Amino acid sequence: EPEVTQTPSHQVTQMGQEVILRCVPISNHLYFYWYRQILGQKVEFLVSFYNNEISEKSEIFDDQFSVERPDGSNFTLKIRSTKLEDSAMYFCASKGGSVEKLFFGSGTQLSVL
Amino acid sequence: GESVGLHLPTLSVQEGDNSIINCAYSNSASDYFIWYKQESGKGPQFIIDIRSNMDKRQGQRVTVLLNKTVKHLSLQIAATQPGDSAVYFCAELLTGNQFYFGTGTSLTVIP
């Protein structure tokens, strides 16, 4: 069964450093998302991406965050200058159509020291 | 001591019993809902979905009920097994393709 894949599974970084989290959505999907989940809390929306541009973003997704779809398969989340409070599990998700199932990757655990 | 983080509702059931997990959603205009299962350290796993033009949908051992009048979703798991132990949460599709996730319920199955 097709799946969303994310790399790396764990990322440790120093505060102030840049990180790039990588995702390969399901191949025929058109809508791409990043969510995050702080330990013990609920899944929070960060950004949605459709037709090669951001369609929606939350208050969390400030100027330190950016997304890219550099080629036909990868979808990346960049955090330019990480803060301690960016430590969380980051999930990539994709879906094929507007009102369709949203499939998640297994996540990247980001730890900012 | 002070506790940090969200306190999830919890549900404990005996193996073999049926489980019912509830979710209240926020937006009466939401027209699509998904139940997810999340095991520790893993990503949310799709279980079952339902559109707003339905009030019930059945899958393998799971049933979702939708009550639009009171904005309530429930997930019923038949013959609960130890492997069903996880956090379950509902997601509603808001306008503009954004899914909003509920808090979640932690299900523990007692062998």
mmCIF file with all atom_site columns, C-alpha atoms in Angstrom, chain B:
data_model
loop_
_atom_site.group_PDB
_atom_site.id
_atom_site.type_symbol
_atom_site.label_atom_id
_atom_site.label_alt_id
_atom_site.label_comp_id
_atom_site.label_asym_id
_atom_site.label_entity_id
_atom_site.label_seq_id
_atom_site.pdbx_PDB_ins_code
_atom_site.Cartn_x
_atom_site.Cartn_y
_atom_site.Cartn_z
_atom_site.occupancy
_atom_site.B_iso_or_equiv
_atom_site.pdbx_formal_charge
_atom_site.auth_seq_id
_atom_site.auth_comp_id
_atom_site.auth_asym_id
_atom_site.auth_atom_id
_atom_site.pdbx_PDB_model_num
ATOM 1   C CA . GLY B 1 1   ? 3.609   18.398 41.549 1.00 0.00 ? 1   GLY B CA 1
ATOM 2   C CA . GLU B 1 2   ? 2.534   20.412 38.570 1.00 0.00 ? 2   GLU B CA 1
ATOM 3   C CA . SER B 1 3   ? 1.597   18.437 35.508 1.00 0.00 ? 3   SER B CA 1
ATOM 4   C CA . VAL B 1 4   ? 2.426   19.632 32.033 1.00 0.00 ? 4   VAL B CA 1
ATOM 5   C CA . GLY B 1 5   ? 0.571   18.859 28.830 1.00 0.00 ? 5   GLY B CA 1
ATOM 6   C CA . LEU B 1 6   ? -2.904  17.876 27.893 1.00 0.00 ? 6   LEU B CA 1
ATOM 7   C CA . HIS B 1 7   ? -4.769  15.349 30.004 1.00 0.00 ? 7   HIS B CA 1
ATOM 8   C CA . LEU B 1 8   ? -6.370  12.940 27.604 1.00 0.00 ? 8   LEU B CA 1
ATOM 9   C CA . PRO B 1 9   ? -9.674  11.359 28.403 1.00 0.00 ? 9   PRO B CA 1
ATOM 10  C CA . THR B 1 10  ? -9.039  7.700  29.083 1.00 0.00 ? 10  THR B CA 1
ATOM 11  C CA . LEU B 1 11  ? -11.041 4.580  28.494 1.00 0.00 ? 11  LEU B CA 1
ATOM 12  C CA . SER B 1 12  ? -10.217 1.126  29.821 1.00 0.00 ? 12  SER B CA 1
ATOM 13  C CA . VAL B 1 13  ? -12.031 -1.918 28.509 1.00 0.00 ? 13  VAL B CA 1
ATOM 14  C CA . GLN B 1 14  ? -11.721 -5.643 28.942 1.00 0.00 ? 14  GLN B CA 1
ATOM 15  C CA . GLU B 1 15  ? -10.482 -7.598 25.973 1.00 0.00 ? 15  GLU B CA 1
ATOM 16  C CA . GLY B 1 16  ? -13.453 -8.806 23.967 1.00 0.00 ? 16  GLY B CA 1
ATOM 17  C CA . ASP B 1 17  ? -15.778 -6.029 25.088 1.00 0.00 ? 17  ASP B CA 1
ATOM 18  C CA . ASN B 1 18  ? -16.977 -3.269 22.784 1.00 0.00 ? 18  ASN B CA 1
ATOM 19  C CA . SER B 1 19  ? -15.458 0.210  23.032 1.00 0.00 ? 19  SER B CA 1
ATOM 20  C CA . ILE B 1 20  ? -17.154 3.519  22.325 1.00 0.00 ? 20  ILE B CA 1
ATOM 21  C CA . ILE B 1 21  ? -15.035 6.609  21.882 1.00 0.00 ? 21  ILE B CA 1
ATOM 22  C CA . ASN B 1 22  ? -16.683 9.991  21.549 1.00 0.00 ? 22  ASN B CA 1
ATOM 23  C CA . CYS B 1 23  ? -15.736 13.247 19.881 1.00 0.00 ? 23  CYS B CA 1
ATOM 24  C CA . ALA B 1 24  ? -17.401 16.627 19.780 1.00 0.00 ? 24  ALA B CA 1
ATOM 25  C CA . TYR B 1 25  ? -16.534 18.664 16.713 1.00 0.00 ? 25  TYR B CA 1
ATOM 26  C CA . SER B 1 26  ? -16.556 22.384 16.382 1.00 0.00 ? 26  SER B CA 1
ATOM 27  C CA . ASN B 1 27  ? -17.910 23.494 13.042 1.00 0.00 ? 27  ASN B CA 1
ATOM 28  C CA . SER B 1 28  ? -21.421 22.734 11.837 1.00 0.00 ? 28  SER B CA 1
ATOM 29  C CA . ALA B 1 29  ? -20.238 23.363 8.267  1.00 0.00 ? 29  ALA B CA 1
ATOM 30  C CA . SER B 1 30  ? -17.656 20.549 8.375  1.00 0.00 ? 30  SER B CA 1
ATOM 31  C CA . ASP B 1 31  ? -18.627 17.937 5.830  1.00 0.00 ? 31  ASP B CA 1
ATOM 32  C CA . TYR B 1 32  ? -16.043 15.204 6.237  1.00 0.00 ? 32  TYR B CA 1
ATOM 33  C CA . PHE B 1 33  ? -14.661 13.426 9.278  1.00 0.00 ? 33  PHE B CA 1
ATOM 34  C CA . ILE B 1 34  ? -11.948 10.884 9.922  1.00 0.00 ? 34  ILE B CA 1
ATOM 35  C CA . TRP B 1 35  ? -11.087 8.733  12.918 1.00 0.00 ? 35  TRP B CA 1
ATOM 36  C CA . TYR B 1 36  ? -7.395  8.106  13.480 1.00 0.00 ? 36  TYR B CA 1
ATOM 37  C CA . LYS B 1 37  ? -5.494  5.716  15.714 1.00 0.00 ? 37  LYS B CA 1
ATOM 38  C CA . GLN B 1 38  ? -2.108  6.778  17.038 1.00 0.00 ? 38  GLN B CA 1
ATOM 39  C CA . GLU B 1 39  ? 0.247   4.382  18.747 1.00 0.00 ? 39  GLU B CA 1
ATOM 40  C CA . SER B 1 40  ? 3.103   5.679  20.817 1.00 0.00 ? 40  SER B CA 1
ATOM 41  C CA . GLY B 1 41  ? 5.857   7.210  18.673 1.00 0.00 ? 41  GLY B CA 1
ATOM 42  C CA . LYS B 1 42  ? 4.000   6.657  15.428 1.00 0.00 ? 42  LYS B CA 1
ATOM 43  C CA . GLY B 1 43  ? 2.031   8.735  12.981 1.00 0.00 ? 43  GLY B CA 1
ATOM 44  C CA . PRO B 1 44  ? -1.773  8.864  12.971 1.00 0.00 ? 44  PRO B CA 1
ATOM 45  C CA . GLN B 1 45  ? -3.231  5.883  11.169 1.00 0.00 ? 45  GLN B CA 1
ATOM 46  C CA . PHE B 1 46  ? -6.474  6.196  9.222  1.00 0.00 ? 46  PHE B CA 1
ATOM 47  C CA . ILE B 1 47  ? -9.270  4.011  10.609 1.00 0.00 ? 47  ILE B CA 1
ATOM 48  C CA . ILE B 1 48  ? -12.544 5.096  9.022  1.00 0.00 ? 48  ILE B CA 1
ATOM 49  C CA . ASP B 1 49  ? -14.150 8.164  7.528  1.00 0.00 ? 49  ASP B CA 1
ATOM 50  C CA . ILE B 1 50  ? -17.658 9.508  7.098  1.00 0.00 ? 50  ILE B CA 1
ATOM 51  C CA . ARG B 1 51  ? -19.208 12.293 5.083  1.00 0.00 ? 51  ARG B CA 1
ATOM 52  C CA . SER B 1 52  ? -21.842 14.600 6.471  1.00 0.00 ? 52  SER B CA 1
ATOM 53  C CA . ASN B 1 53  ? -24.575 13.163 4.257  1.00 0.00 ? 53  ASN B CA 1
ATOM 54  C CA . MET B 1 54  ? -24.340 9.919  6.226  1.00 0.00 ? 54  MET B CA 1
ATOM 55  C CA . ASP B 1 55  ? -25.063 9.141  9.862  1.00 0.00 ? 55  ASP B CA 1
ATOM 56  C CA . LYS B 1 56  ? -23.408 5.745  10.081 1.00 0.00 ? 56  LYS B CA 1
ATOM 57  C CA . ARG B 1 57  ? -20.610 3.902  8.382  1.00 0.00 ? 57  ARG B CA 1
ATOM 58  C CA . GLN B 1 58  ? -19.190 0.486  9.129  1.00 0.00 ? 58  GLN B CA 1
ATOM 59  C CA . GLY B 1 59  ? -15.785 -0.979 8.582  1.00 0.00 ? 59  GLY B CA 1
ATOM 60  C CA . GLN B 1 60  ? -14.041 -4.055 9.813  1.00 0.00 ? 60  GLN B CA 1
ATOM 61  C CA . ARG B 1 61  ? -14.848 -4.206 13.553 1.00 0.00 ? 61  ARG B CA 1
ATOM 62  C CA . VAL B 1 62  ? -15.393 -0.430 13.597 1.00 0.00 ? 62  VAL B CA 1
ATOM 63  C CA . THR B 1 63  ? -18.460 1.745  13.192 1.00 0.00 ? 63  THR B CA 1
ATOM 64  C CA . VAL B 1 64  ? -18.617 5.510  13.075 1.00 0.00 ? 64  VAL B CA 1
ATOM 65  C CA . LEU B 1 65  ? -21.776 7.370  13.991 1.00 0.00 ? 65  LEU B CA 1
ATOM 66  C CA . LEU B 1 66  ? -22.369 11.005 13.129 1.00 0.00 ? 66  LEU B CA 1
ATOM 67  C CA . ASN B 1 67  ? -24.948 13.205 14.848 1.00 0.00 ? 67  ASN B CA 1
ATOM 68  C CA . LYS B 1 68  ? -24.932 16.537 13.098 1.00 0.00 ? 68  LYS B CA 1
ATOM 69  C CA . THR B 1 69  ? -27.634 17.974 15.335 1.00 0.00 ? 69  THR B CA 1
ATOM 70  C CA . VAL B 1 70  ? -25.329 17.974 18.341 1.00 0.00 ? 70  VAL B CA 1
ATOM 71  C CA . LYS B 1 71  ? -22.035 17.934 16.406 1.00 0.00 ? 71  LYS B CA 1
ATOM 72  C CA . HIS B 1 72  ? -20.984 14.580 17.785 1.00 0.00 ? 72  HIS B CA 1
ATOM 73  C CA . LEU B 1 73  ? -19.014 11.672 16.384 1.00 0.00 ? 73  LEU B CA 1
ATOM 74  C CA . SER B 1 74  ? -18.479 8.295  17.936 1.00 0.00 ? 74  SER B CA 1
ATOM 75  C CA . LEU B 1 75  ? -16.241 5.371  17.104 1.00 0.00 ? 75  LEU B CA 1
ATOM 76  C CA . GLN B 1 76  ? -17.362 1.928  18.122 1.00 0.00 ? 76  GLN B CA 1
ATOM 77  C CA . ILE B 1 77  ? -14.836 -0.890 18.192 1.00 0.00 ? 77  ILE B CA 1
ATOM 78  C CA . ALA B 1 78  ? -16.279 -4.373 18.412 1.00 0.00 ? 78  ALA B CA 1
ATOM 79  C CA . ALA B 1 79  ? -14.550 -7.151 20.333 1.00 0.00 ? 79  ALA B CA 1
ATOM 80  C CA . THR B 1 80  ? -11.690 -4.914 21.437 1.00 0.00 ? 80  THR B CA 1
ATOM 81  C CA . GLN B 1 81  ? -8.244  -6.489 21.291 1.00 0.00 ? 81  GLN B CA 1
ATOM 82  C CA . PRO B 1 82  ? -4.962  -5.602 23.050 1.00 0.00 ? 82  PRO B CA 1
ATOM 83  C CA . GLY B 1 83  ? -3.652  -4.292 19.739 1.00 0.00 ? 83  GLY B CA 1
ATOM 84  C CA . ASP B 1 84  ? -6.390  -1.666 19.793 1.00 0.00 ? 84  ASP B CA 1
ATOM 85  C CA . SER B 1 85  ? -4.694  0.092  22.712 1.00 0.00 ? 85  SER B CA 1
ATOM 86  C CA . ALA B 1 86  ? -3.750  3.541  21.418 1.00 0.00 ? 86  ALA B CA 1
ATOM 87  C CA . VAL B 1 87  ? -4.868  7.156  21.339 1.00 0.00 ? 87  VAL B CA 1
ATOM 88  C CA . TYR B 1 88  ? -7.875  7.726  19.102 1.00 0.00 ? 88  TYR B CA 1
ATOM 89  C CA . PHE B 1 89  ? -8.864  11.095 17.756 1.00 0.00 ? 89  PHE B CA 1
ATOM 90  C CA . CYS B 1 90  ? -11.278 12.511 15.294 1.00 0.00 ? 90  CYS B CA 1
ATOM 91  C CA . ALA B 1 91  ? -10.487 15.032 12.600 1.00 0.00 ? 91  ALA B CA 1
ATOM 92  C CA . GLU B 1 92  ? -12.937 17.318 10.861 1.00 0.00 ? 92  GLU B CA 1
ATOM 93  C CA . LEU B 1 93  ? -12.401 18.889 7.472  1.00 0.00 ? 93  LEU B CA 1
ATOM 94  C CA . LEU B 1 94  ? -12.906 22.606 7.798  1.00 0.00 ? 94  LEU B CA 1
ATOM 95  C CA . THR B 1 95  ? -13.332 24.917 4.852  1.00 0.00 ? 95  THR B CA 1
ATOM 96  C CA . GLY B 1 96  ? -10.214 25.349 2.762  1.00 0.00 ? 96  GLY B CA 1
ATOM 97  C CA . ASN B 1 97  ? -8.917  21.801 3.081  1.00 0.00 ? 97  ASN B CA 1
ATOM 98  C CA . GLN B 1 98  ? -7.655  22.163 6.618  1.00 0.00 ? 98  GLN B CA 1
ATOM 99  C CA . PHE B 1 99  ? -8.234  19.257 8.979  1.00 0.00 ? 99  PHE B CA 1
ATOM 100 C CA . TYR B 1 100 ? -8.718  20.125 12.634 1.00 0.00 ? 100 TYR B CA 1
ATOM 101 C CA . PHE B 1 101 ? -7.866  17.428 15.143 1.00 0.00 ? 101 PHE B CA 1
ATOM 102 C CA . GLY B 1 102 ? -9.574  16.751 18.434 1.00 0.00 ? 102 GLY B CA 1
ATOM 103 C CA . THR B 1 103 ? -7.803  16.136 21.712 1.00 0.00 ? 103 THR B CA 1
ATOM 104 C CA . GLY B 1 104 ? -7.941  12.376 21.588 1.00 0.00 ? 104 GLY B CA 1
ATOM 105 C CA . THR B 1 105 ? -8.928  9.539  23.887 1.00 0.00 ? 105 THR B CA 1
ATOM 106 C CA . SER B 1 106 ? -6.463  7.049  25.268 1.00 0.00 ? 106 SER B CA 1
ATOM 107 C CA . LEU B 1 107 ? -7.840  3.512  25.015 1.00 0.00 ? 107 LEU B CA 1
ATOM 108 C CA . THR B 1 108 ? -6.343  0.771  27.178 1.00 0.00 ? 108 THR B CA 1
ATOM 109 C CA . VAL B 1 109 ? -7.411  -2.806 26.600 1.00 0.00 ? 109 VAL B CA 1
ATOM 110 C CA . ILE B 1 110 ? -7.060  -5.049 29.607 1.00 0.00 ? 110 ILE B CA 1
ATOM 111 C CA . PRO B 1 111 ? -6.219  -8.642 28.677 1.00 0.00 ? 111 PRO B CA 1
#
